[in-house]
Short mmCIF file of C-alpha atoms in Angstrom, two decimals:
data_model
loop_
_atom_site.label_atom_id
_atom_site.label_comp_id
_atom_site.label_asym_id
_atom_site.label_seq_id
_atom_site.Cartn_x
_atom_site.Cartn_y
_atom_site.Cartn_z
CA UNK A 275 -23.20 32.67 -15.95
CA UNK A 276 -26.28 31.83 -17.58
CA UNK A 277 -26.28 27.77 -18.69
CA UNK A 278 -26.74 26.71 -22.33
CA UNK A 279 -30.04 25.16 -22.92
CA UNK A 280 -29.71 20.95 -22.47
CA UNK A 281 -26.88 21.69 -20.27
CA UNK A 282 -28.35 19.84 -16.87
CA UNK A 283 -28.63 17.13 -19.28
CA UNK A 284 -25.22 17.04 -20.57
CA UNK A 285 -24.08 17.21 -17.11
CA UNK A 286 -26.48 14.66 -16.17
CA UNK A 287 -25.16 11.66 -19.12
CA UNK A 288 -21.03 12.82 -18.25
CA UNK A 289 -22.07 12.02 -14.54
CA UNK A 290 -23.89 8.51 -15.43
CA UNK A 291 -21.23 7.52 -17.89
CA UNK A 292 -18.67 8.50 -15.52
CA UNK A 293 -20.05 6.27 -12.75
CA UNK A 294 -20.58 3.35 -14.95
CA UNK A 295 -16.69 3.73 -15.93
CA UNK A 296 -15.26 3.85 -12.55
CA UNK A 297 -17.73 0.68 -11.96
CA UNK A 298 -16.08 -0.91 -14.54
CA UNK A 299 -12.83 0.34 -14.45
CA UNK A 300 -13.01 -1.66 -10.70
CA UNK A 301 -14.00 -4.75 -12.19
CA UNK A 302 -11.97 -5.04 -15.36
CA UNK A 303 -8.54 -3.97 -12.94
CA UNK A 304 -9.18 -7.28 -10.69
CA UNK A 305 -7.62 -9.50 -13.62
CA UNK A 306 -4.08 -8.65 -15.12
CA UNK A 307 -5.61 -9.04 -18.77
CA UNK A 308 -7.87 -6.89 -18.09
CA UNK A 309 -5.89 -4.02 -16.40
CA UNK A 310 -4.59 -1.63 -18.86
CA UNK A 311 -8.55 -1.78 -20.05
CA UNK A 312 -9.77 -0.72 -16.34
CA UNK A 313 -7.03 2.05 -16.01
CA UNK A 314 -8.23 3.87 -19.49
CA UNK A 315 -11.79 3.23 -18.20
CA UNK A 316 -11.06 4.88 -15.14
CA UNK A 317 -9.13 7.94 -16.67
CA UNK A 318 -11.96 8.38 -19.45
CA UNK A 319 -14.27 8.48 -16.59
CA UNK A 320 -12.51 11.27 -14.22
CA UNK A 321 -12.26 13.08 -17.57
CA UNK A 322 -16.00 12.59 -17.95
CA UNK A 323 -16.51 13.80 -14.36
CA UNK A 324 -14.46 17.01 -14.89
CA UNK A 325 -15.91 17.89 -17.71
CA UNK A 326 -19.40 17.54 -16.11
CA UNK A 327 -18.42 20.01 -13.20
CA UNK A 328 -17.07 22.88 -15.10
CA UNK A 329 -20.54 23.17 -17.15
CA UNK A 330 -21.87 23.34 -13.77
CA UNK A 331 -24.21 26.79 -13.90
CA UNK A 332 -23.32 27.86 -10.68
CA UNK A 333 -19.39 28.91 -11.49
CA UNK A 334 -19.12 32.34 -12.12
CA UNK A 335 -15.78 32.53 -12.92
CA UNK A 336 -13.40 29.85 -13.99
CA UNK A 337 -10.20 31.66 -13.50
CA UNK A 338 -9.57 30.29 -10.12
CA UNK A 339 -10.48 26.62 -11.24
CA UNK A 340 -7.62 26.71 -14.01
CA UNK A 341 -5.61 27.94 -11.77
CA UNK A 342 -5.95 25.25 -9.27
CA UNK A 343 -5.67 22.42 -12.53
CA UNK A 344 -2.43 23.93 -13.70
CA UNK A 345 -1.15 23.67 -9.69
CA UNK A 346 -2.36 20.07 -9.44
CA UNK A 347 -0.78 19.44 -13.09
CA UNK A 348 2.48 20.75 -12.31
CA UNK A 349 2.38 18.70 -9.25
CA UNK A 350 1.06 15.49 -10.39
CA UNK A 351 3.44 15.32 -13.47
CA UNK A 352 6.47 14.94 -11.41
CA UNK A 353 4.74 12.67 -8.58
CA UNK A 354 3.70 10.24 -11.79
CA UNK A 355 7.07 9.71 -12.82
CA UNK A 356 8.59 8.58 -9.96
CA UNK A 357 10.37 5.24 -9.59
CA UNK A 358 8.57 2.24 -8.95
CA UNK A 359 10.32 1.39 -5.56
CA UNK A 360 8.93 5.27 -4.50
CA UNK A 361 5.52 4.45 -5.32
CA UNK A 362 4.01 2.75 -2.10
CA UNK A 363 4.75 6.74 -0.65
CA UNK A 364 3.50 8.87 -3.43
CA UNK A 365 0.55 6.25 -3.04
CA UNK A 366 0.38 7.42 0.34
CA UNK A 367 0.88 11.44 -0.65
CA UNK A 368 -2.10 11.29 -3.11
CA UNK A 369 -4.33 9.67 -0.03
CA UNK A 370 -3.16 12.94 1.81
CA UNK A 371 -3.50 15.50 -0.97
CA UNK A 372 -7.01 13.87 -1.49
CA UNK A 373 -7.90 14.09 2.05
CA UNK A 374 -7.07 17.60 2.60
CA UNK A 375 -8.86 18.40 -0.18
CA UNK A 376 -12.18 17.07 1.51
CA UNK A 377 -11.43 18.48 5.06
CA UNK A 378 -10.90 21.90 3.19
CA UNK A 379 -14.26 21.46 1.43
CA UNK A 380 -16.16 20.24 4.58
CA UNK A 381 -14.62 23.23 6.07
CA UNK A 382 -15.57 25.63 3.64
CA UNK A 383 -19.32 23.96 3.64
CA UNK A 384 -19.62 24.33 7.30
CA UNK A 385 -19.17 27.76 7.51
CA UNK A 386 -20.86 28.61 4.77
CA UNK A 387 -24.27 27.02 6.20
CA UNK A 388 -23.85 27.01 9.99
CA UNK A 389 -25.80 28.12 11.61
CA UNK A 390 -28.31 26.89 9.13
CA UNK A 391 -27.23 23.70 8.36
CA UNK A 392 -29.53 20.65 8.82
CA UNK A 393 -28.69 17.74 11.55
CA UNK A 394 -28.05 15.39 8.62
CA UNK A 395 -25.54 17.81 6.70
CA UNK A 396 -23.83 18.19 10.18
CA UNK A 397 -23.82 14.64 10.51
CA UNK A 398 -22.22 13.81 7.31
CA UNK A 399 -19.79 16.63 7.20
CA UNK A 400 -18.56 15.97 10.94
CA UNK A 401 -17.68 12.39 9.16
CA UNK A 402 -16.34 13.93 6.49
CA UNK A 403 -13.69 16.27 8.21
CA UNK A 404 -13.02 13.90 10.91
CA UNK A 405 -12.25 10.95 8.21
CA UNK A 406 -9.97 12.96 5.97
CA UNK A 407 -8.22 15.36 8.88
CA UNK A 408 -7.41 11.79 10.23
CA UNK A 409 -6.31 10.41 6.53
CA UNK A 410 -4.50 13.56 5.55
CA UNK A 411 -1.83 12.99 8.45
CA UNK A 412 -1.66 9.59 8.83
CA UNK A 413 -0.98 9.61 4.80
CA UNK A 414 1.73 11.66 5.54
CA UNK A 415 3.22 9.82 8.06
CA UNK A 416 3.02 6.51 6.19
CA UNK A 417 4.85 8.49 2.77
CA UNK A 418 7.63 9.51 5.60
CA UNK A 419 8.13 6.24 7.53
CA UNK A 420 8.05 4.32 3.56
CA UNK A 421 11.07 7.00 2.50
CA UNK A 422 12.87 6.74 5.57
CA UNK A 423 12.66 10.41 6.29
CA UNK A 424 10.86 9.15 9.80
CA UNK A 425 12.10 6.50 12.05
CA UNK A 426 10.62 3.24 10.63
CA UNK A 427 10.15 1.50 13.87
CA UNK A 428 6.89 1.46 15.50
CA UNK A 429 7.02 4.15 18.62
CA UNK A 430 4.76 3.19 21.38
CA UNK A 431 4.07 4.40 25.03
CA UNK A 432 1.98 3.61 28.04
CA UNK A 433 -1.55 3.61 27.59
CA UNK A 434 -1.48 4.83 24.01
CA UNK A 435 -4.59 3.02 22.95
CA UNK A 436 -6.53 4.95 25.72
CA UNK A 437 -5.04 8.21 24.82
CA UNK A 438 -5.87 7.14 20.94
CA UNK A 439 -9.22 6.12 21.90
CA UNK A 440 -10.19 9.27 23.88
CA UNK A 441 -9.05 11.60 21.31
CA UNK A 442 -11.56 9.55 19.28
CA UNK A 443 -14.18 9.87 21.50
CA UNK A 444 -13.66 13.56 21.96
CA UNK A 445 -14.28 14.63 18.59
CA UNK A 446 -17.18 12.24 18.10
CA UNK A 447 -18.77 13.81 21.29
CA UNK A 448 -18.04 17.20 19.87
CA UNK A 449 -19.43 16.52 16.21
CA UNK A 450 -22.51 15.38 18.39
CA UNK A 451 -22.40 18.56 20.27
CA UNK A 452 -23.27 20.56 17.22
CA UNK A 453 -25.34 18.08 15.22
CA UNK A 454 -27.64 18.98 18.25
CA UNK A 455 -26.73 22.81 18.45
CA UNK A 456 -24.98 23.70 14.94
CA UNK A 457 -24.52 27.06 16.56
CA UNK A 458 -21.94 26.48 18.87
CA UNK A 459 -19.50 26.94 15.97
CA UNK A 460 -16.31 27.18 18.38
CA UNK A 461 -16.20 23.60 18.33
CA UNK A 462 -15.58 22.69 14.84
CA UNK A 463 -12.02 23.81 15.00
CA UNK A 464 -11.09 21.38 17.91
CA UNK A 465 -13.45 18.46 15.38
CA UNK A 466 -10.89 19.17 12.88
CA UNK A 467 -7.63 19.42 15.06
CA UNK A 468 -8.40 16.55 16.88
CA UNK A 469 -8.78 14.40 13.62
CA UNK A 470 -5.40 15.70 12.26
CA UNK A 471 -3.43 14.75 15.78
CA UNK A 472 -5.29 11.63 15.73
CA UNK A 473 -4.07 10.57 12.18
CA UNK A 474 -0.38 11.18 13.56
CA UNK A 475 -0.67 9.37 16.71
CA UNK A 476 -2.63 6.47 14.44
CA UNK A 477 0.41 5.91 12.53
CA UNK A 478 3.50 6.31 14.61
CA UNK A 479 3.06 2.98 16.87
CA UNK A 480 2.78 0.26 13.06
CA UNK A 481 6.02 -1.34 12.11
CA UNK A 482 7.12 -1.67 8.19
CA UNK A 483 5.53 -5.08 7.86
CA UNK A 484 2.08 -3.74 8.48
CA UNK A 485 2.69 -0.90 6.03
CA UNK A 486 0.86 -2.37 3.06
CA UNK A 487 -2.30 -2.63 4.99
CA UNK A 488 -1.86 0.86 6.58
CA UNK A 489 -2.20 2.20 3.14
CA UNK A 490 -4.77 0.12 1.73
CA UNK A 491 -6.36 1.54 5.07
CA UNK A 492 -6.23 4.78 4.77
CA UNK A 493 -7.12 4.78 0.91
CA UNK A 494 -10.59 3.26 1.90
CA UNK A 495 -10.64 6.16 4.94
CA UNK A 496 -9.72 8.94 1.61
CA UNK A 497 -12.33 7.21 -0.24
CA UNK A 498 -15.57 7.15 2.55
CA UNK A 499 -14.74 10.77 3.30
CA UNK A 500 -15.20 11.48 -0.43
CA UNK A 501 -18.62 10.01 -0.30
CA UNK A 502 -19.36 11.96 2.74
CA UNK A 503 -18.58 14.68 0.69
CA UNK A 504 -20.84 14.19 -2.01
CA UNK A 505 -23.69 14.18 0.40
CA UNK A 506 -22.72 17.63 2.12
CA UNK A 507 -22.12 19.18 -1.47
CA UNK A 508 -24.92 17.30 -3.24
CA UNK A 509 -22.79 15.34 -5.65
CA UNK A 510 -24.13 11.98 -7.14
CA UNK A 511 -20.66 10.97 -8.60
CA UNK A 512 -18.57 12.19 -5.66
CA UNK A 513 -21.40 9.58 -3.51
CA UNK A 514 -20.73 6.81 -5.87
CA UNK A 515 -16.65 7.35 -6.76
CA UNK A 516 -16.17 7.48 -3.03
CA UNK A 517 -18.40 4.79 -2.11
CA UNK A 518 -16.07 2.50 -4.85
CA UNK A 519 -12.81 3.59 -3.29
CA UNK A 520 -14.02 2.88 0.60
CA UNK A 521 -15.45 0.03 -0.01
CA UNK A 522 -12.83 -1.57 -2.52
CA UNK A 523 -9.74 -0.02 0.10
CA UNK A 524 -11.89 -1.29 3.20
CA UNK A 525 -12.35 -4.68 1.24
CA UNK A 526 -8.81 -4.82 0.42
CA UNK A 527 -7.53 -4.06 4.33
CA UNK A 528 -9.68 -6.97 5.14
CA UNK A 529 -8.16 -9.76 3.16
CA UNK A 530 -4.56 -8.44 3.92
CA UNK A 531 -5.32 -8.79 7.37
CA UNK A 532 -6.51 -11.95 6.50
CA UNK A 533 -3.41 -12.94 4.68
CA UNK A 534 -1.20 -12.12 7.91
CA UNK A 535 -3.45 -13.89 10.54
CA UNK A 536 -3.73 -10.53 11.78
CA UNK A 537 -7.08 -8.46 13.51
CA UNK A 538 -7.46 -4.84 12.39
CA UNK A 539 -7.37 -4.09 15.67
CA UNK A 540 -4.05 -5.56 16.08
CA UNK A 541 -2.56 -3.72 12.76
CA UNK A 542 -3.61 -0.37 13.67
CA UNK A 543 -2.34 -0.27 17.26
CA UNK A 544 0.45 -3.51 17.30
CA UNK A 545 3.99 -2.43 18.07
CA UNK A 546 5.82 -4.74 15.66
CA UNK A 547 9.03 -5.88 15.50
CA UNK A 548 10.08 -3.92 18.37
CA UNK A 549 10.45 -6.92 20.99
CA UNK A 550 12.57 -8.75 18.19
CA UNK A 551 14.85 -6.16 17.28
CA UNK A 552 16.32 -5.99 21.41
CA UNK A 553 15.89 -9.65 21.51
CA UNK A 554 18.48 -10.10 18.23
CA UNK A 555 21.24 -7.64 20.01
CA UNK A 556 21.14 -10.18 23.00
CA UNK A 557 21.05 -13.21 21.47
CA UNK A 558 23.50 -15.28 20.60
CA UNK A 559 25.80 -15.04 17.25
CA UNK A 560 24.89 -17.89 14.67
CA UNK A 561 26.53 -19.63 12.05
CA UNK A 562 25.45 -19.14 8.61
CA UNK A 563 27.24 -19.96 4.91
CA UNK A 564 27.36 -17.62 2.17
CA UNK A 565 28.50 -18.52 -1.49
CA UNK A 566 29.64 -16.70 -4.37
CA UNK A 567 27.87 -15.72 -7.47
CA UNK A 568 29.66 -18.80 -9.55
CA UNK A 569 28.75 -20.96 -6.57
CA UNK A 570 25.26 -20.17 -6.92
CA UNK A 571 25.36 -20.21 -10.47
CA UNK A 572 26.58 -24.00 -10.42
CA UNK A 573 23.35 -24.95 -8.48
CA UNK A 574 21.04 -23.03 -10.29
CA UNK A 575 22.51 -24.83 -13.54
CA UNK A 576 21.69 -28.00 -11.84
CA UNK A 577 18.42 -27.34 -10.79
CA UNK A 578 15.42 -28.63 -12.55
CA UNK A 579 13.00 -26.74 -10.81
CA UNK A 580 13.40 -22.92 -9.22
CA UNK A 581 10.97 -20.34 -7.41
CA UNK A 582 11.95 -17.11 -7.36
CA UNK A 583 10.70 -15.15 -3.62
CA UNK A 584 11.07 -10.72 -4.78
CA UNK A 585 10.72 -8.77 -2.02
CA UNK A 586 11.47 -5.08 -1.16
CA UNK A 587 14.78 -5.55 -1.44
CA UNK A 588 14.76 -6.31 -5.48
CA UNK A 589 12.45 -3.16 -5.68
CA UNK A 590 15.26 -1.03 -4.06
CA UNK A 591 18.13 -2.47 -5.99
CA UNK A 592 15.58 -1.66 -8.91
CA UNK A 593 16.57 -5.69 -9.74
CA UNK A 594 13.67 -7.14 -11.77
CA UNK A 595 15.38 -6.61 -14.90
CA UNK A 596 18.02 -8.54 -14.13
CA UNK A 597 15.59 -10.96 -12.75
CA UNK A 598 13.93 -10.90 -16.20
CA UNK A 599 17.28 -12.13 -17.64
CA UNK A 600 17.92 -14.85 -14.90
CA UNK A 601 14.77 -16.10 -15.98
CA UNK A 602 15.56 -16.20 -19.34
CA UNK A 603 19.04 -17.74 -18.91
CA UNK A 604 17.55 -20.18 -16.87
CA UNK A 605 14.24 -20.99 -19.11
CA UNK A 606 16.89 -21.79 -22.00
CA UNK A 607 18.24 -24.54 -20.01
CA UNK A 608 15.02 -26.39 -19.23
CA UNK A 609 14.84 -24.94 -15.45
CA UNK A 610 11.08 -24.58 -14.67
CA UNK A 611 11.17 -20.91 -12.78
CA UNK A 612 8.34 -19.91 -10.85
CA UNK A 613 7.88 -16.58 -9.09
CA UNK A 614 6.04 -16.81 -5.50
CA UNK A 615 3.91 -14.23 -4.26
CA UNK A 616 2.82 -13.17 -0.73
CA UNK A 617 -0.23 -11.15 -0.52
CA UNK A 618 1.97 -8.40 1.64
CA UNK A 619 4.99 -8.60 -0.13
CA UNK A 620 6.78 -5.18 -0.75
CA UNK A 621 5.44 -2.11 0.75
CA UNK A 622 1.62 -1.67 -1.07
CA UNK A 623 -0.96 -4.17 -2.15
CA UNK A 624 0.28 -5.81 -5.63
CA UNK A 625 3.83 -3.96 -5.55
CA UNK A 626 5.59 -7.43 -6.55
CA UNK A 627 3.16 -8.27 -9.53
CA UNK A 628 3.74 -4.23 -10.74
CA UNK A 629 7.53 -4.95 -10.65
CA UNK A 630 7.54 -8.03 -12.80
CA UNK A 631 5.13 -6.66 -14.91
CA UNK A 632 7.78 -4.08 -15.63
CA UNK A 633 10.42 -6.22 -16.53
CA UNK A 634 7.87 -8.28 -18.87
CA UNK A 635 7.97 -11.59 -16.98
CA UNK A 636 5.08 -13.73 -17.89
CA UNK A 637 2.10 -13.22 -15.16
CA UNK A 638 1.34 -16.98 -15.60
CA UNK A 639 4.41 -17.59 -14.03
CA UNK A 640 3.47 -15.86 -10.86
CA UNK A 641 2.03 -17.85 -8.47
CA UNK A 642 -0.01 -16.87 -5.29
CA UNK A 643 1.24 -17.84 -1.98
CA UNK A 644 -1.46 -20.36 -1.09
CA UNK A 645 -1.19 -22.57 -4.40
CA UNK A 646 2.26 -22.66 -4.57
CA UNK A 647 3.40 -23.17 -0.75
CA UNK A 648 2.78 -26.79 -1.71
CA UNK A 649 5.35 -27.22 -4.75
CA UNK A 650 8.68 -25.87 -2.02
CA UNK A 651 9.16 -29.32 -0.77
CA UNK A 652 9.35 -30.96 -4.71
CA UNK A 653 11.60 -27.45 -5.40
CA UNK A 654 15.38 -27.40 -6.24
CA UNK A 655 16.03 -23.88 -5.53
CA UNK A 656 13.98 -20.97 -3.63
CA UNK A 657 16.06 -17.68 -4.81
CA UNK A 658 14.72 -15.46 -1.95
CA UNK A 659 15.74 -11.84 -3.23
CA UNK A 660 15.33 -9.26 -0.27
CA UNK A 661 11.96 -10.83 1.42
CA UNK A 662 12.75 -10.66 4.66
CA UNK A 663 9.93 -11.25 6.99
CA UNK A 664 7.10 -12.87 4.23
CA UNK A 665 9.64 -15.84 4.34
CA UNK A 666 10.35 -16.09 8.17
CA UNK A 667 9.59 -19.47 9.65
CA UNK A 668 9.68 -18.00 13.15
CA UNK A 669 5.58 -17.30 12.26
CA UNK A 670 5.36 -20.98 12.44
CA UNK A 671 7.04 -22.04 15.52
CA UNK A 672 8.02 -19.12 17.64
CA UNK A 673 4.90 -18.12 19.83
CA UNK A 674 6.81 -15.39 21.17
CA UNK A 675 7.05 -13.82 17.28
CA UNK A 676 5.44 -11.03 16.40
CA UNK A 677 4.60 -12.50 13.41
CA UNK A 678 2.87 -16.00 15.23
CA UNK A 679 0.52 -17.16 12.95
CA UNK A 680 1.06 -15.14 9.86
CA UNK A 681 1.09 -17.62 6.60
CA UNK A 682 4.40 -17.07 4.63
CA UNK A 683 6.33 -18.70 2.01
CA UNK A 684 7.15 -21.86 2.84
CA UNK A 685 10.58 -21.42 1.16
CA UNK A 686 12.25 -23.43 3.90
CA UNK A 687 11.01 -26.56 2.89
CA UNK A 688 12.91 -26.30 -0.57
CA UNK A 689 15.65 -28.74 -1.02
CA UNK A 690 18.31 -25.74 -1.17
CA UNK A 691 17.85 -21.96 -0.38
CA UNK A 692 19.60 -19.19 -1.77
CA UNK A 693 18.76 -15.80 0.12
CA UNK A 694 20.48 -12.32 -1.87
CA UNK A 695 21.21 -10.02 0.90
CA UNK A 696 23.18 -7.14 1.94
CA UNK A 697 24.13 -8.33 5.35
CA UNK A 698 22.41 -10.00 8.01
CA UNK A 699 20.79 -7.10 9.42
CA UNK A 700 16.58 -7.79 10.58
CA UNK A 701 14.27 -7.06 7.47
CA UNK A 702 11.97 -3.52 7.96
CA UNK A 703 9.83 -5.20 10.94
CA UNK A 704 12.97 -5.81 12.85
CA UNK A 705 12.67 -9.35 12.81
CA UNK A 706 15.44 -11.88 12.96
CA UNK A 707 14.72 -14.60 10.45
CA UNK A 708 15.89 -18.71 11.73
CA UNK A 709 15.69 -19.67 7.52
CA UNK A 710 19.15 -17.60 7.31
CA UNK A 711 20.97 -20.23 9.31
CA UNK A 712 18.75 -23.19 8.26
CA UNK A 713 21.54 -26.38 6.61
CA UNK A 714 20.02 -25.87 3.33
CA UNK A 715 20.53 -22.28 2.99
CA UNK A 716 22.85 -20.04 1.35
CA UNK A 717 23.68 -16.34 1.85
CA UNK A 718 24.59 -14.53 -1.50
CA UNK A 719 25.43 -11.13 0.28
CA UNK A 720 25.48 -8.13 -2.23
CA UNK A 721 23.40 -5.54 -3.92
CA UNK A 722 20.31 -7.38 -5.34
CA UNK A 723 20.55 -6.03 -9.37
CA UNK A 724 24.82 -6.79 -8.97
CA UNK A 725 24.50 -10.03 -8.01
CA UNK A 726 21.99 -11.06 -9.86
CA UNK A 727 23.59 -9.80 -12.87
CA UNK A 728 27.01 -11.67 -12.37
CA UNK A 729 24.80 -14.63 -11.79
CA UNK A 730 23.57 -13.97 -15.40
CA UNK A 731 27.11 -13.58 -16.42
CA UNK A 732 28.61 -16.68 -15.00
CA UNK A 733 25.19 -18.74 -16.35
CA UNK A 734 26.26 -17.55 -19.86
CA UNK A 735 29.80 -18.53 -19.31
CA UNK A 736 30.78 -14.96 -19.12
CA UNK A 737 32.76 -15.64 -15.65
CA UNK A 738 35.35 -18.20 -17.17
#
């Protein structure tokens, strides 16, 4: 097809404007007033970038490309309107569509130029396949442990970090193999089969707890491989997008890790929660007190101050609504409520600040774990509402935890507890939690959005 004159240069400004609004679109999302500016940003830019690519000279035809939009359209619609408690997994399915995009590509590239192809292309590329064969599985295997259709627990063996390590080692020494002889093309096959099993075996041995940082992992893995990509196919925007998405996912991983007093090393390979769970079944049984929603309702009347601890468990029951009108009913009485975060609450980076951003609760009354683990000791009432293991003080105390050493919500420290619960069965790590049959605590056993909503009902009088 032959190009339009000026076209390289229309090309040229969607590209540059594209990668200052994914720059900026980074930036302006780091701040909640901000956010809804970064996301249009970031949308106006991928439009930018698509645009750019089909002027591109070199396509012939563009049946096949519309093709492939009105396949990704028809399955992107339905994956965007999911519910918000699904979205840590279709997180994790766009890592893998995205990654087996680029291993499909870096296929593709590599025979198309082998033998031909230069030591740094075969560098890059052997990055590039290995990265996203490795993403594309472990993505899936995240999406299928967060929906439950995969056992949840963490499945180890003997000497599975060797076996891990050497599978490693065995592609890289193969992607060296042919950097030095790109001829020996019977290789690349076992490159990109090895990176696949790899991402399975990657995944299978990390509990639920660790799950937020798996998949802030693995987007920074999607993301790098991108960039690699960009280099093999010559792409300035693919270079700089993917850069932005490693980086900012890699980034990300770090301060999680951070957050749970945790080494990457001991996320990606840790078997957690298992020793707890067989430890619980032996153990002795405990005494704990429950209450009923007008019980609870009495003491939150009473209180002067409150902090409110979501977990997964209000994203399942779908409960921040009714925790939107708890607030309310308790705001009209004077009751300072407060909602405390933990940086791995919920099963994705930021899924508790999405939720109450939902249900329209005011984001100055969220409160990050470190400024407001201070304030439980002055507090009336900590209304724990399925957080299981971010409010376990076991990671204080217990060296023989999993969780040793990993800050949390100092809930316990409140003068009363309140914990909403269906029974008092471990949390997703498997972890027994000691705050459950603390003096000060009360279990409110029930569906999340039910119980909340009777506690509503009796704070309005509607129980009497």
């Amino acid at each position: 097809m032959n190009p339009m004159p000026g076209t390289e240069y229309v090309i040229e400004a969607c590209y540059l404007i594209a990668s200052a609004l994914f720059i900026f679109s980074l930036k302006w999302m780091s701040s909640p007033a901000t956010a809804r500016r970064g996301i249009l940003a970031g949308e106006l830019g991928m439009v930018l970038a698509i645009g750019g690519t089909l002027l591109q000279h070199e396509i012939i035809s563009y049946t096949w490309i519309f093709v492939g939009l009105a396949v990704g359209s028809l399955i992107g619609i339905p994956l965007g309107m999911v519910q918000m408690t699904a979205v840590p997994q279709r997180t994790a399915l766009s890592h893998a569509f995205g990654a087996l995009c680029v291993t499909l590509v870096g296929t593709s590239e590599f025979y198309l130029q082998s033998p031909n192809i230069s030591k740094f292309t075969m560098s890059v590329l052997s990055i590039e396949v290995i990265l996203g064969g490795l993403t594309f599985t472990g993505s899936l295997m995240a999406a299928g442990k967060l929906q439950e259709v995969l056992p949840q627990r963490p499945i180890t063996y003997k000497g599975q970090n060797v076996v891990n390590f050497l599978l490693l080692a065995g592609a890289v020494v193969l992607a060296v193999m042919l950097i030095i002889d790109p001829s020996k093309t019977q290789f690349f096959p076992f490159i990109v089969g090895i990176a696949v099993l790899f991402g399975v075996l990657l995944i299978i041995p990390i509990g639920g707890a660790d799950m937020p940082t798996v998949i802030s992992l693995l987007n920074g893995y999607a993301g790098l491989s991108a960039a690699m990509m960009g280099f093999v196919v010559g792409s300035k925007l693919l270079i700089i997008a993917g850069a932005l998405d490693g980086s900012s996912g890699l980034i990300l991983s770090i301060i999680m890790s951070k957050a749970m007093n945790r080494s990457f090393t001991n996320v990606l390979f840790g078997a957690f929660g298992q020793v707890q769970t067989a430890a619980a079944v032996e153990g002795e049984a405990k005494n704990y007190r429950s209450a009923s929603p007008e019980e609870a309702a009495q003491i939150l009347s009473i209180a002067s101050s409150v902090v409110v601890i979501p977990g997964y468990g209000m994203a399942v029951a779908q409960a921040q609504h009714k925790v939107r009108e708890l607030y309310d009913a308790l705001t009209k009485k004077g009751v300072n409520v407060r909602f405390a975060i933990h940086p791995v609450a919920g099963r994705m980076p930021g899924h508790m600040n999405v939720l109450l951003a939902e249900a329209d609760i005011p984001y100055d009354r969220l409160i990050e774990m470190d400024d407001i683990n201070g304030d439980f000791p002055q507090t009336d009432v900590a209304l724990v509402i399925g957080a299981n293991d971010v409010t376990n003080p076991a990671a204080r105390s217990d060296k023989t935890s999993p969780i040793y050493g990993m800050p949390i919500l100092d809930c316990d420290k409140a003068r009363t507890v309140m914990v909403i619960k269906r029974s008092m069965n471990p949390g997703f790590a498997g972890i027994d939690n000691p705050l459950y049959y603390m003096e000060q605590t009360l279990m409110l056993f029930g569906d999340a959005k039910g119980f909340v909503a009777n506690i509503v009902k009796e704070l309005a009088g509607g129980g009497h």
